[in-house]
Amino acid sequence: MLQAVQRDENVFFTGRAGTGKSFLLGHVKKIAPKQGLFSAATTGIAAFNISTTLCASLVFPLSETVSALVDGMTVHHFAGYPQKSNSIIDSKRTDLIVTAEELLSHDMDELKEATHVRNVEIQKHFVRTKKLSAEMKARDESIAALRAGFTDAFESAFAAMAVKASDAFHVRLDETILAQEMREDNVQVQFNEFINVTIPSIIEALQGTITRRLDKSHETFDIDNTKLLKREKKMTNQVESHERKTAQAFVDEKERRSTTFVALQEEMHTTMRTDDRQVRRPHNGSISIKGKDSTLWEALAEKKQSGMIETIVALTSQYDEVRRVREAEDAELLEKVSSAMERLHTSILSSFGEEKEGVGDT
């Protein structure tokens, strides 16, 4: 026989196996699946806890409801349900019902406590996640500012070096080389005047006895001219070689700087990845960079910056040294050319002047 007992918000079904306790409990679950806590035991008791609203709507006895449920059953049969009240009924299963009620209340308390603990843990997790997100955002902003500072420093240094190199080339092209070209044009004019005016007049004055000496002088002049052409060709080759070396030096310097910048950028990326791995290591559920770690980070950044500045200063010194060496070589080469032209001019004037004096004496 299936019996139902209601005590406040707890409802108990008792009966032997096969009397329909689980069937009726399942029906109540379908009616109000979110209204209470349902449980069934192998001791012949089924119980559920219902809310105040559902408790007001469920009033025992459940004769009509049970009869409606039994009509659809083919295996289980029920003898009937006597009317029960909220008072305790003396029965052999009263102790079991009381025990089940206590267990149900205990389970409800444990469930509430577990839910509260889980909610607290979830809230702590949310707080830690929010803190970690703020720290990661601050780290990214710091890295972006550092990268922007390094980029501006490199760009300004490169621009300053480019301006210095451009000014040096402008000075060399517009002043030094232009002055030497003007000097060369003047020497060429004087040489042409000497060849086309001075020598013909002297030859006309010294015809006769000076023919052989003049022929010899022509031969000497041809030899000197050949030497001069060879020397000029050599100087031209040296100038072309100097231009090629200069162009190649600029190409090599550009490639070296590009390689240096790429290496520095890779080193920065490697450092950032290392810092990222160090920052992501959990420490007591939170991340912080203070004290010695902050001082070490600042020291490393200062060391890298000083190394880069020393590299830039070394490059500037190397550029100045190469510029001084090449200026000295160019000045020496032009001085040699000028000295050779002056010696040739003096030799020719001396030779023809002696002949002119000899002719006057005779």
Short mmCIF file of N, CA and C in Angstrom, two decimals, residues 59 72 131 142 169-170 180 195 210 212 227 264 282 361:
data_model
loop_
_atom_site.label_atom_id
_atom_site.label_comp_id
_atom_site.label_asym_id
_atom_site.label_seq_id
_atom_site.Cartn_x
_atom_site.Cartn_y
_atom_site.Cartn_z
N VAL A 59 -2.10 19.72 -1.65
CA VAL A 59 -2.77 19.44 -0.37
C VAL A 59 -3.17 17.97 -0.36
N GLY A 72 -3.06 5.00 -15.71
CA GLY A 72 -2.13 4.80 -16.83
C GLY A 72 -1.12 3.73 -16.56
N LYS A 131 42.83 41.57 -12.46
CA LYS A 131 44.12 42.13 -12.08
C LYS A 131 45.20 41.75 -13.08
N SER A 142 54.04 49.71 -21.61
CA SER A 142 55.45 50.00 -21.33
C SER A 142 56.34 49.54 -22.47
N PHE A 169 79.81 65.61 -48.41
CA PHE A 169 79.89 65.41 -49.86
C PHE A 169 79.63 66.71 -50.61
N HIS A 170 78.71 67.52 -50.11
CA HIS A 170 78.47 68.81 -50.77
C HIS A 170 79.71 69.70 -50.69
N GLN A 180 89.70 72.58 -57.64
CA GLN A 180 90.72 71.85 -58.38
C GLN A 180 90.42 71.81 -59.87
N ILE A 195 101.94 76.04 -75.76
CA ILE A 195 102.15 75.21 -76.94
C ILE A 195 101.84 75.96 -78.23
N ILE A 210 118.81 75.61 -84.03
CA ILE A 210 118.07 74.98 -82.93
C ILE A 210 117.19 73.84 -83.39
N ARG A 212 117.90 70.78 -84.46
CA ARG A 212 118.19 69.49 -83.85
C ARG A 212 117.78 69.46 -82.37
N LYS A 227 104.67 59.96 -70.59
CA LYS A 227 104.68 59.70 -69.15
C LYS A 227 103.51 60.40 -68.45
N LEU A 264 69.81 44.11 -33.69
CA LEU A 264 69.30 44.78 -32.49
C LEU A 264 67.82 44.54 -32.30
N PRO A 282 53.21 32.31 -12.67
CA PRO A 282 52.35 32.66 -11.52
C PRO A 282 53.14 32.61 -10.22
N ASP A 361 123.97 85.30 -78.13
CA ASP A 361 125.41 85.51 -78.00
C ASP A 361 126.12 85.36 -79.33
#
